[in-house]
PDB file of C-alpha atoms in Angstrom:
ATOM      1  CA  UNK M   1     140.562 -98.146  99.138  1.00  0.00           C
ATOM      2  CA  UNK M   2     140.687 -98.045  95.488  1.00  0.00           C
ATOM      3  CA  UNK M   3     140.994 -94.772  94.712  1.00  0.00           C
ATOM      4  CA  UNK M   4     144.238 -94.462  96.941  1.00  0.00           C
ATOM      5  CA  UNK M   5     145.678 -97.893  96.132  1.00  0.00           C
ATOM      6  CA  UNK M   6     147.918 -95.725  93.866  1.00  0.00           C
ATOM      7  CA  UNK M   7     149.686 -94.352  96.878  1.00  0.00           C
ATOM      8  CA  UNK M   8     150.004 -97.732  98.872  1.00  0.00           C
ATOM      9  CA  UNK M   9     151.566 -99.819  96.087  1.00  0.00           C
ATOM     10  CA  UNK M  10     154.731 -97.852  95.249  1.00  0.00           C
ATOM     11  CA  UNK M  11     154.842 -97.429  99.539  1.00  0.00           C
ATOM     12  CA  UNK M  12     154.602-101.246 100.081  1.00  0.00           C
ATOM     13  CA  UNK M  13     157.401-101.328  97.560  1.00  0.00           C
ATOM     14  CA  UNK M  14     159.410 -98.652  99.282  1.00  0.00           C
ATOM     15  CA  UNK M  15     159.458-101.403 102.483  1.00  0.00           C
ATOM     16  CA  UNK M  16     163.080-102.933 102.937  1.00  0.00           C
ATOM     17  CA  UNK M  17     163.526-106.934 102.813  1.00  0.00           C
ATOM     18  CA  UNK M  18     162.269-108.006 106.472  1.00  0.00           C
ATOM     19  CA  UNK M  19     160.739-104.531 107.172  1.00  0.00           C
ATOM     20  CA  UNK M  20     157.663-104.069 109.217  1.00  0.00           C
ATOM     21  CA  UNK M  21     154.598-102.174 108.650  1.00  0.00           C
ATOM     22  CA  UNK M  22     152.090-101.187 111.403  1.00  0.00           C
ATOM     23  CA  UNK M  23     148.696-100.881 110.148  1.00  0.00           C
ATOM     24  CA  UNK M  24     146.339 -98.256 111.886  1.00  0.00           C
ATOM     25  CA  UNK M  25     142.657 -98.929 111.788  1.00  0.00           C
ATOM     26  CA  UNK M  26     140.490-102.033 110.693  1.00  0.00           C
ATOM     27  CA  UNK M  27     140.585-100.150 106.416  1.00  0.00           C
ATOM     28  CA  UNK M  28     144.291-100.326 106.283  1.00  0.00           C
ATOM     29  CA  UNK M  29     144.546-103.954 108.360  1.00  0.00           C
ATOM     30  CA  UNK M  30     142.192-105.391 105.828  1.00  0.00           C
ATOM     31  CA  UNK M  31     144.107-103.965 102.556  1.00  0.00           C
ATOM     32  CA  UNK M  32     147.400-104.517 103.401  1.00  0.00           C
ATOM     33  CA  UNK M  33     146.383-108.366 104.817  1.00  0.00           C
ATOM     34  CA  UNK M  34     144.242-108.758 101.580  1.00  0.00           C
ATOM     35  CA  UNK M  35     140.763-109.675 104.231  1.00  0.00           C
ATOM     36  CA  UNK M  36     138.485-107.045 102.615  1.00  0.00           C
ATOM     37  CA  UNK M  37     135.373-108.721 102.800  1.00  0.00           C
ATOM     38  CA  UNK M  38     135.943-111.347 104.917  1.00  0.00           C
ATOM     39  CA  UNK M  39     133.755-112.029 108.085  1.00  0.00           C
ATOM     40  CA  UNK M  40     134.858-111.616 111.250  1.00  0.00           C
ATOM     41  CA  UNK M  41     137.914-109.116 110.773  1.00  0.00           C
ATOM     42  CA  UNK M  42     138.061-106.738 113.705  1.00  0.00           C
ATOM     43  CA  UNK M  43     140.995-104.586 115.271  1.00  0.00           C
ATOM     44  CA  UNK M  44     140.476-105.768 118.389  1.00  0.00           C
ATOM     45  CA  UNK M  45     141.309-109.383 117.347  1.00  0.00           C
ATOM     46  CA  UNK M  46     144.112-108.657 115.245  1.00  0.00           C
ATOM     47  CA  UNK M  47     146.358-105.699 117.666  1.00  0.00           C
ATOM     48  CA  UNK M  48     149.665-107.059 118.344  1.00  0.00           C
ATOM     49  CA  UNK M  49     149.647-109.536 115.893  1.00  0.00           C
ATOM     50  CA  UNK M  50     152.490-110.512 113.600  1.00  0.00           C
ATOM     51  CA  UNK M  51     151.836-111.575 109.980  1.00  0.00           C
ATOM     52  CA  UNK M  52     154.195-112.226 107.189  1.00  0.00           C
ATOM     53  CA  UNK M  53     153.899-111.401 103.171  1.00  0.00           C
ATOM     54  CA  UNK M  54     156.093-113.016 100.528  1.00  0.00           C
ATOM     55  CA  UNK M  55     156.541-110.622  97.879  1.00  0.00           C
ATOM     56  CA  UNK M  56     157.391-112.121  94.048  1.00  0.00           C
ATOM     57  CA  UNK M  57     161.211-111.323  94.161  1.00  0.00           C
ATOM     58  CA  UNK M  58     161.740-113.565  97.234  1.00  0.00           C
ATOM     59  CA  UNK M  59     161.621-110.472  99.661  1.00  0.00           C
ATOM     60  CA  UNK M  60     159.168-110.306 102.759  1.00  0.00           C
ATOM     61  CA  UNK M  61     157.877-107.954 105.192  1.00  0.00           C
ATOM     62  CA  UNK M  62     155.850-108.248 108.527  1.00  0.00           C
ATOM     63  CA  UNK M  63     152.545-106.705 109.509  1.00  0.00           C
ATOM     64  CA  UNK M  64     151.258-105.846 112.990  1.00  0.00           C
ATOM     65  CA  UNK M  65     148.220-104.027 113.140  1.00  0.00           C
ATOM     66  CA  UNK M  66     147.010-102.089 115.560  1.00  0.00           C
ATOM     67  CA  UNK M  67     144.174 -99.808 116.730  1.00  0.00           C
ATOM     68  CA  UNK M  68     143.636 -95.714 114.588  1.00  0.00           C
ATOM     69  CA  UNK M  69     144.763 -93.431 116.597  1.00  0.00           C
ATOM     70  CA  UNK M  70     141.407 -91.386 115.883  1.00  0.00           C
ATOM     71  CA  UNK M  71     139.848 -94.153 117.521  1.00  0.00           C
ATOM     72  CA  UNK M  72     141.918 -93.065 120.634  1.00  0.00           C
ATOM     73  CA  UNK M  73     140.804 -89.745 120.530  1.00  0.00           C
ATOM     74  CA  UNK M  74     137.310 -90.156 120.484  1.00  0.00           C
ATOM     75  CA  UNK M  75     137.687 -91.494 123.714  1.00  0.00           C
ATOM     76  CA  UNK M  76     139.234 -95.101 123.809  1.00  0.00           C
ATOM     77  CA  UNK M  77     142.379 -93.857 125.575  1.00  0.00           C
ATOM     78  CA  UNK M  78     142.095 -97.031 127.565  1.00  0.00           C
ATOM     79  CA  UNK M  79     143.902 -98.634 124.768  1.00  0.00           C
ATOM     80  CA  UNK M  80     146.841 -95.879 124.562  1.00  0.00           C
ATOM     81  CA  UNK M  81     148.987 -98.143 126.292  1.00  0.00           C
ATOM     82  CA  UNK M  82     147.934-101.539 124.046  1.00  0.00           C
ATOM     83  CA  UNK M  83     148.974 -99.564 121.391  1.00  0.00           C
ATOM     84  CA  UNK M  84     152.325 -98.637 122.779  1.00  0.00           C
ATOM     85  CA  UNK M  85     152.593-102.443 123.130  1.00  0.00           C
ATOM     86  CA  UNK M  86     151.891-103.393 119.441  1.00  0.00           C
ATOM     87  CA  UNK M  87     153.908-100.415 118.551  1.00  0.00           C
ATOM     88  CA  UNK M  88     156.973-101.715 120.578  1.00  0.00           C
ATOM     89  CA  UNK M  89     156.821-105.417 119.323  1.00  0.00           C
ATOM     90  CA  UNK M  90     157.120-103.654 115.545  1.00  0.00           C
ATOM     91  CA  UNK M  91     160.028-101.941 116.712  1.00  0.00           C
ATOM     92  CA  UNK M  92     161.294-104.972 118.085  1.00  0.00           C
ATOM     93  CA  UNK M  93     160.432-107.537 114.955  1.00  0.00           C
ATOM     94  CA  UNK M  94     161.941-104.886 113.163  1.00  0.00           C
ATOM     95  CA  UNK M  95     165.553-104.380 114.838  1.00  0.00           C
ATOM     96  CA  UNK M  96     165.593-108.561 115.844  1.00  0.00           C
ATOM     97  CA  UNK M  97     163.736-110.477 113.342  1.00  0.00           C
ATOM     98  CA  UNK M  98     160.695-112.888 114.701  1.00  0.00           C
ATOM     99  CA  UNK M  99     160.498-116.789 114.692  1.00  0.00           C
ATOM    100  CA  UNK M 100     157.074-117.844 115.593  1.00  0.00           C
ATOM    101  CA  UNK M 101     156.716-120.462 118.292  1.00  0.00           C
ATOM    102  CA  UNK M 102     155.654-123.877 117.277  1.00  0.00           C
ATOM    103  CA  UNK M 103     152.195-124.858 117.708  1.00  0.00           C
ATOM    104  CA  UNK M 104     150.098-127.156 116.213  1.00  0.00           C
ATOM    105  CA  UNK M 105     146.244-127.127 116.474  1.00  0.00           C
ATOM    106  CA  UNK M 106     144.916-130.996 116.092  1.00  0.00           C
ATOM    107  CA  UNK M 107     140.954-130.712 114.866  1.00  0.00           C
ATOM    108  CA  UNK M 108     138.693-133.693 114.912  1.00  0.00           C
ATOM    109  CA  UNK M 109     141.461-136.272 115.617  1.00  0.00           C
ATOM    110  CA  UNK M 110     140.870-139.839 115.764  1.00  0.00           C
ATOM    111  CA  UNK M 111     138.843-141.028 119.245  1.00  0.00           C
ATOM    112  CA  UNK M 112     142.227-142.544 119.974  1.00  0.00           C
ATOM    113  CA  UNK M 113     144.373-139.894 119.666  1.00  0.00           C
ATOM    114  CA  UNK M 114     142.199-137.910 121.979  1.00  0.00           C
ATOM    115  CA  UNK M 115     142.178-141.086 124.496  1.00  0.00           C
ATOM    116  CA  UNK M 116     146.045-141.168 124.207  1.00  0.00           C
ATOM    117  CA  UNK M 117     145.942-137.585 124.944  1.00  0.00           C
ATOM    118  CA  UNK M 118     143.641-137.698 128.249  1.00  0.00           C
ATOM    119  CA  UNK M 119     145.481-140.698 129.636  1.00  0.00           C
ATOM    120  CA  UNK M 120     148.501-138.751 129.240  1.00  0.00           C
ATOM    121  CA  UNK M 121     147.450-135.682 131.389  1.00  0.00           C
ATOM    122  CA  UNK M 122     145.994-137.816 134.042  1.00  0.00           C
ATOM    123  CA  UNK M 123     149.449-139.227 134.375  1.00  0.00           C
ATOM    124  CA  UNK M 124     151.206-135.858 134.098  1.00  0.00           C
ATOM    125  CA  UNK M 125     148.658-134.511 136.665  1.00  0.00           C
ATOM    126  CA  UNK M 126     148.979-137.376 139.236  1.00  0.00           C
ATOM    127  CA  UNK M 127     152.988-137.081 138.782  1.00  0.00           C
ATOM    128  CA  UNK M 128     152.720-132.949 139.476  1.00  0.00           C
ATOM    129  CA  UNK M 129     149.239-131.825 139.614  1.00  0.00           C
ATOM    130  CA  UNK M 130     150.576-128.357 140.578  1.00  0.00           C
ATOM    131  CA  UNK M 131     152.864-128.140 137.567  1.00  0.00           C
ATOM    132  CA  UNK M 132     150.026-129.095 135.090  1.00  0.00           C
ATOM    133  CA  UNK M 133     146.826-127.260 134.229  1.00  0.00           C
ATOM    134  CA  UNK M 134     144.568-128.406 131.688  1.00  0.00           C
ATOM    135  CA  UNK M 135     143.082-125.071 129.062  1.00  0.00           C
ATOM    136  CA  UNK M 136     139.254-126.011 128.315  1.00  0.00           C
ATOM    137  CA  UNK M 137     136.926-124.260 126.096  1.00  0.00           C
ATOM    138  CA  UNK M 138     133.360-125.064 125.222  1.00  0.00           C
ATOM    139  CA  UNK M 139     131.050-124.307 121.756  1.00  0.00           C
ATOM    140  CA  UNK M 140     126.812-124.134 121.888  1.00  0.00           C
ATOM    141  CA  UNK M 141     124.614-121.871 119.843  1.00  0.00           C
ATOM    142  CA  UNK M 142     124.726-118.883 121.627  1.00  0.00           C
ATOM    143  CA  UNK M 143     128.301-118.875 121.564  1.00  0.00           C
ATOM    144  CA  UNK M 144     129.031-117.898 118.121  1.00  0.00           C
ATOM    145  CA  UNK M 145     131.765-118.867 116.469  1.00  0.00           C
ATOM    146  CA  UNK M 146     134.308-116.233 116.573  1.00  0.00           C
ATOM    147  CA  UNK M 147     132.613-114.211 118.805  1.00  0.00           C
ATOM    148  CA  UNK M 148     134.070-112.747 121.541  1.00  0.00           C
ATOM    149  CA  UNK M 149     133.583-114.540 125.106  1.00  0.00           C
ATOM    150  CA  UNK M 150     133.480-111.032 127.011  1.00  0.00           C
ATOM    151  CA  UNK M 151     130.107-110.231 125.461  1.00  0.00           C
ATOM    152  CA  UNK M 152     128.548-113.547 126.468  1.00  0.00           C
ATOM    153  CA  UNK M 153     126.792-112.767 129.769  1.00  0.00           C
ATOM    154  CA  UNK M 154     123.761-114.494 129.263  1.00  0.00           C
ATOM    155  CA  UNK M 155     123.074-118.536 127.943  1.00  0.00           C
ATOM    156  CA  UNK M 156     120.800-121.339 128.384  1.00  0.00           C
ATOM    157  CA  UNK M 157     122.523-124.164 129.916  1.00  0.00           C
ATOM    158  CA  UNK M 158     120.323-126.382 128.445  1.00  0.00           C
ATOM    159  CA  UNK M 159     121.407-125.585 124.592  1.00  0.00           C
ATOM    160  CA  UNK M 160     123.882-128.812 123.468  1.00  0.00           C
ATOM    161  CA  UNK M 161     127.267-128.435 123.677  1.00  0.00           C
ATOM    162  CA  UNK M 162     128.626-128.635 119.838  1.00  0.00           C
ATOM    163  CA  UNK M 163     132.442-128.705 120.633  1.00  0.00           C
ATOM    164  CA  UNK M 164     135.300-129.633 122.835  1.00  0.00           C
ATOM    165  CA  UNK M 165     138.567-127.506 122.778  1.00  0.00           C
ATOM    166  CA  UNK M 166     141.562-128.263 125.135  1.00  0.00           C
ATOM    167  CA  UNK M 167     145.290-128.436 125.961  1.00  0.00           C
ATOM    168  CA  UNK M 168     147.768-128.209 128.638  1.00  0.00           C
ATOM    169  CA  UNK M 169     150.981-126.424 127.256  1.00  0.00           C
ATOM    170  CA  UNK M 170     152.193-124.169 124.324  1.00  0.00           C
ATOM    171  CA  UNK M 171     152.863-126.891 121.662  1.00  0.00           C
ATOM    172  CA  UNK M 172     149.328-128.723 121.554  1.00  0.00           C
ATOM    173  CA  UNK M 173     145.621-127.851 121.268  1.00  0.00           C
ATOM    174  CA  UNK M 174     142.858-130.098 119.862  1.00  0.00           C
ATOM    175  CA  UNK M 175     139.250-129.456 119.165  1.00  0.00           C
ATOM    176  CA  UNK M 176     137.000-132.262 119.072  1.00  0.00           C
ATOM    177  CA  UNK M 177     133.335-132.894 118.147  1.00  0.00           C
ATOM    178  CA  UNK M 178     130.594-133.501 121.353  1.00  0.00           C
ATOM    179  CA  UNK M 179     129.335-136.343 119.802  1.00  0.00           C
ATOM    180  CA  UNK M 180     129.388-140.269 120.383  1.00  0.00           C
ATOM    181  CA  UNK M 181     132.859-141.640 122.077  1.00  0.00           C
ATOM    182  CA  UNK M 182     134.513-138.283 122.547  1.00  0.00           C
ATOM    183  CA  UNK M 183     131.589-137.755 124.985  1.00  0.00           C
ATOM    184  CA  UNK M 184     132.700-140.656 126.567  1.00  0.00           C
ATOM    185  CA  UNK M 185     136.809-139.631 126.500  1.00  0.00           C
ATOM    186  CA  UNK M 186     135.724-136.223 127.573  1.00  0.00           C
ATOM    187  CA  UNK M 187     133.732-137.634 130.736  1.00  0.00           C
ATOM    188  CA  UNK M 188     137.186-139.574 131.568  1.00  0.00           C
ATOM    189  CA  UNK M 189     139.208-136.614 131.541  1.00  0.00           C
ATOM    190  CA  UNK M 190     137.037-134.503 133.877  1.00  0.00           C
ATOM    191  CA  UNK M 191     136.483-137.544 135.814  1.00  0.00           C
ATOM    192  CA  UNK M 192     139.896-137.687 136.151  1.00  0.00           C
ATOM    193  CA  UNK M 193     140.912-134.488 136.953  1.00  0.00           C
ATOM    194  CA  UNK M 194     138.465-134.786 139.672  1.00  0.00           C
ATOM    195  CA  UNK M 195     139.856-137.300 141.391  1.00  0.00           C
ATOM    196  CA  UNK M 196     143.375-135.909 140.896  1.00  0.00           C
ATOM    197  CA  UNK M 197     141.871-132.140 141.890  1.00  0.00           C
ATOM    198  CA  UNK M 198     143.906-131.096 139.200  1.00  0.00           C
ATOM    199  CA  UNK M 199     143.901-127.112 137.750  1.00  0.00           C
ATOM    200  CA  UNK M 200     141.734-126.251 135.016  1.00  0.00           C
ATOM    201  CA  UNK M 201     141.693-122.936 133.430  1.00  0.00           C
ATOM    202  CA  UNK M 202     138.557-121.401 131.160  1.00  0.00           C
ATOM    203  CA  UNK M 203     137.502-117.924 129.605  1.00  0.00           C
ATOM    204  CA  UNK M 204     134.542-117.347 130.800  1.00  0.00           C
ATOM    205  CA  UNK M 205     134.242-119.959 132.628  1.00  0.00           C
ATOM    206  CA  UNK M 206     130.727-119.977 134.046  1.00  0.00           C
ATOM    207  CA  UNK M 207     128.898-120.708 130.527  1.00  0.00           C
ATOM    208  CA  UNK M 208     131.374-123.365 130.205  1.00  0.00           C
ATOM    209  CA  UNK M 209     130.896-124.989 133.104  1.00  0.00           C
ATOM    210  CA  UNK M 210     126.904-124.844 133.069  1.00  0.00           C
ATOM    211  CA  UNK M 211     126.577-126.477 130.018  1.00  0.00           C
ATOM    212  CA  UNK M 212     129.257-128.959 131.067  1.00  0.00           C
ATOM    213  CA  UNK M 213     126.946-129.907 134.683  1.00  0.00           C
ATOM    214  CA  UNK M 214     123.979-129.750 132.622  1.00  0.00           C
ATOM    215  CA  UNK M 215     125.385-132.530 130.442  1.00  0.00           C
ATOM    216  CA  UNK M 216     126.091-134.595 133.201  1.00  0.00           C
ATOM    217  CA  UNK M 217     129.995-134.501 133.624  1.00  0.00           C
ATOM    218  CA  UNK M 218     131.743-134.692 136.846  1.00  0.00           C
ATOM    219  CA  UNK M 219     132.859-130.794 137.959  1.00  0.00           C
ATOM    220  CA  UNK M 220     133.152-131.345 141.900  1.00  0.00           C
ATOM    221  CA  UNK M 221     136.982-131.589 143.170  1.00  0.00           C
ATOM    222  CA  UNK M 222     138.436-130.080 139.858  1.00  0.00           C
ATOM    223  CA  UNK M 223     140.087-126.517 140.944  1.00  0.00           C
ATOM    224  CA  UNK M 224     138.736-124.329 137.770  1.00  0.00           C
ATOM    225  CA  UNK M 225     139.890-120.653 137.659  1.00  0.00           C
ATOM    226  CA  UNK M 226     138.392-118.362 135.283  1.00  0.00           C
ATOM    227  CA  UNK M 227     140.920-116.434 133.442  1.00  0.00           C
ATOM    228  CA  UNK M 228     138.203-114.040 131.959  1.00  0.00           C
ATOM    229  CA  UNK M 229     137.410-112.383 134.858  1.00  0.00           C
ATOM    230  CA  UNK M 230     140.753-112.560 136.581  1.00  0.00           C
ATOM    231  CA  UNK M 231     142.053-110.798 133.891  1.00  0.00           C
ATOM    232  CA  UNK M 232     138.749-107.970 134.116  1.00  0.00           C
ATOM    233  CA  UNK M 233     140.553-107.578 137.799  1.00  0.00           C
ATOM    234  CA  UNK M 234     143.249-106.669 136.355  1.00  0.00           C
ATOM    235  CA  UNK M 235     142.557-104.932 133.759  1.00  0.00           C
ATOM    236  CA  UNK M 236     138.950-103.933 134.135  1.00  0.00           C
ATOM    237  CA  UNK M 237     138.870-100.859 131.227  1.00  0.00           C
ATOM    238  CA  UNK M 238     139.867-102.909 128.178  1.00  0.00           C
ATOM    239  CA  UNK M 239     137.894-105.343 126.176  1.00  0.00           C
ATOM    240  CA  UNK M 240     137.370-109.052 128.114  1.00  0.00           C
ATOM    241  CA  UNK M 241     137.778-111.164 124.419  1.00  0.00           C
ATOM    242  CA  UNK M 242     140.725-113.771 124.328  1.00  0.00           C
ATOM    243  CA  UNK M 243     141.138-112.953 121.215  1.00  0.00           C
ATOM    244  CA  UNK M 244     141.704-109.275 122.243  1.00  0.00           C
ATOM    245  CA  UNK M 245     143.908-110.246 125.399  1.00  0.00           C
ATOM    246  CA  UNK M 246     146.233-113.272 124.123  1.00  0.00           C
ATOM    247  CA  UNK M 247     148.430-111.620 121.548  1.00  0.00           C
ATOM    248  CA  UNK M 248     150.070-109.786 124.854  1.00  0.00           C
ATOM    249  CA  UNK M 249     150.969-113.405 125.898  1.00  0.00           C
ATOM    250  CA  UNK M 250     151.457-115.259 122.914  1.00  0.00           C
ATOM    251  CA  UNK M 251     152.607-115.003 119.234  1.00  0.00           C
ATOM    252  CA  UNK M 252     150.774-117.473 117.832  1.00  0.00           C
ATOM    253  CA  UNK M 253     148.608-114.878 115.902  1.00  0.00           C
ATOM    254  CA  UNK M 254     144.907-114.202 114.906  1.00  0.00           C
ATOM    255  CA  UNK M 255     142.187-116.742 114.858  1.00  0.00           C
ATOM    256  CA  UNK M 256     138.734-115.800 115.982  1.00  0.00           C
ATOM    257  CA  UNK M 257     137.907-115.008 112.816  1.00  0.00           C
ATOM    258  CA  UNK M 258     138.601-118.520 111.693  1.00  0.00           C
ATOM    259  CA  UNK M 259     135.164-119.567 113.441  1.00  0.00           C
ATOM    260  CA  UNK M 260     133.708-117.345 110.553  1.00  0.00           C
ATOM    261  CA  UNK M 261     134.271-119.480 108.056  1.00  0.00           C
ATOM    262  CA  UNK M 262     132.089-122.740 107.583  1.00  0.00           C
ATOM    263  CA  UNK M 263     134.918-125.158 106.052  1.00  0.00           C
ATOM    264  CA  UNK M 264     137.254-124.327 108.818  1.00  0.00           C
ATOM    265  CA  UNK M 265     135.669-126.716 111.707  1.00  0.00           C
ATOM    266  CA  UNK M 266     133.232-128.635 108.686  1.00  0.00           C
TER     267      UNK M 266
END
């Protein structure tokens, strides 16, 4: 990377005020992104992906990496047509622009907030529980952070949970600790939804839900649908990993690695 970072300067230079630049291959995704060394950095998490650099005049460019096309050719042509994909959102970022959707990620809010937050999607269920599905996600040690959910196929219910991660549209997700009175909120939301037989989506739902009966919390009436394996339906030649799958549905960018780094979650 050195050696030829004589050639990729005066090229990153060459790139035209809101220009885009696909990067093939986890070497040239971890230059041009500045991640060298970083844990958790993988293709497979970053395809599709759309990441902006300010440049000292005031000029910017985009990145979206993708996946080497030698990769493809030593037989991973099950991803020829993800790469078409990533390819064609360049194309697109590059002829229209991009605005990211808002989001916001709340982490280790006040027990009130998240109390707030459950009494509101009990309402919002009971006023159109078809119209409303709650996103859940669970943490425990053999889940580790920032790895991928699709290569979890084997757990011991029995481990404690470590945290709670939820939401129920594109604007909001929070991430709360298992511990003390967000046990308690938690318990009222599945309670809740079980009452209401409201929709809950997981990935990889079965580890999830294990650990969540073994804890005690009320599962029976809520209509959980596992969007891990639906999606291996679908799609059963390509990788299983939300973090692989959701930049074809969302632009809210990269973040497994995040779980890679200690100070992130505390």
């Amino acid at each position: 990377v050195q050696q030829c970072r004589q050639y990729l300067i005066p090229v990153l230079a060459s790139v035209p005020d809101k220009g885009v630049i696909v990067t093939l291959g986890a070497t040239a995704l971890n230059a041009i992104l500045g991640l060298t060394g970083q844990p958790g950095i993988t293709v497979k998490d970053f395809h599709g992906t759309v990441h902006e650099i300010q440049r000292p005049d005031g000029t910017m460019y985009w990145v979206v990496p993708s996946f080497h096309p030698s990769h493809l050719q030593r037989g991973a042509m099950n991803l020829l047509e993800v790469v078409t994909q990533d390819l064609k959102r360049a194309w697109k970022i590059a002829h229209q622009g991009f605005i990211r959707s808002s989001s916001q990620l709340v982490v280790d809010p006040p027990v009130e907030w998240f109390d707030r937050w459950v009494v509101d999607h009990l309402a919002k269920v009971q006023a159109a529980p078809d119209s409303v599905h709650l996103s859940l996600d669970s943490e425990f040690p053999e889940k580790g952070a920032g790895d991928d959910e699709g290569e979890l196929l084997d757990w011991n219910a029995q481990t404690p949970i470590t945290r709670v991660n939820g939401g129920n549209d594109k604007l909001t997700g929070w991430s709360v600790p298992y511990v003390g009175d967000y046990i308690r909120v938690f318990e009222k939301l599945m309670a809740g939804m079980a009452t209401l037989r409201g929709w809950c989506w997981l990935w990889n739902k079965y580890a999830d839900w294990d650990h969540f009966q073994a804890a005690g919390h009320t599962l029976s009436g809520i209509e959980a649908i596992d969007g891990m394996w639906l999606w291996h339906h679908i799609q059963s030649d390509v990788p299983r990993g939300l973090g692989f799958v959701a930049p074809m549905a969302s632009d809210f960018g990269a973040w497994k690695h995040w779980g890679k780094v200690e100070s992130r979650f505390g």
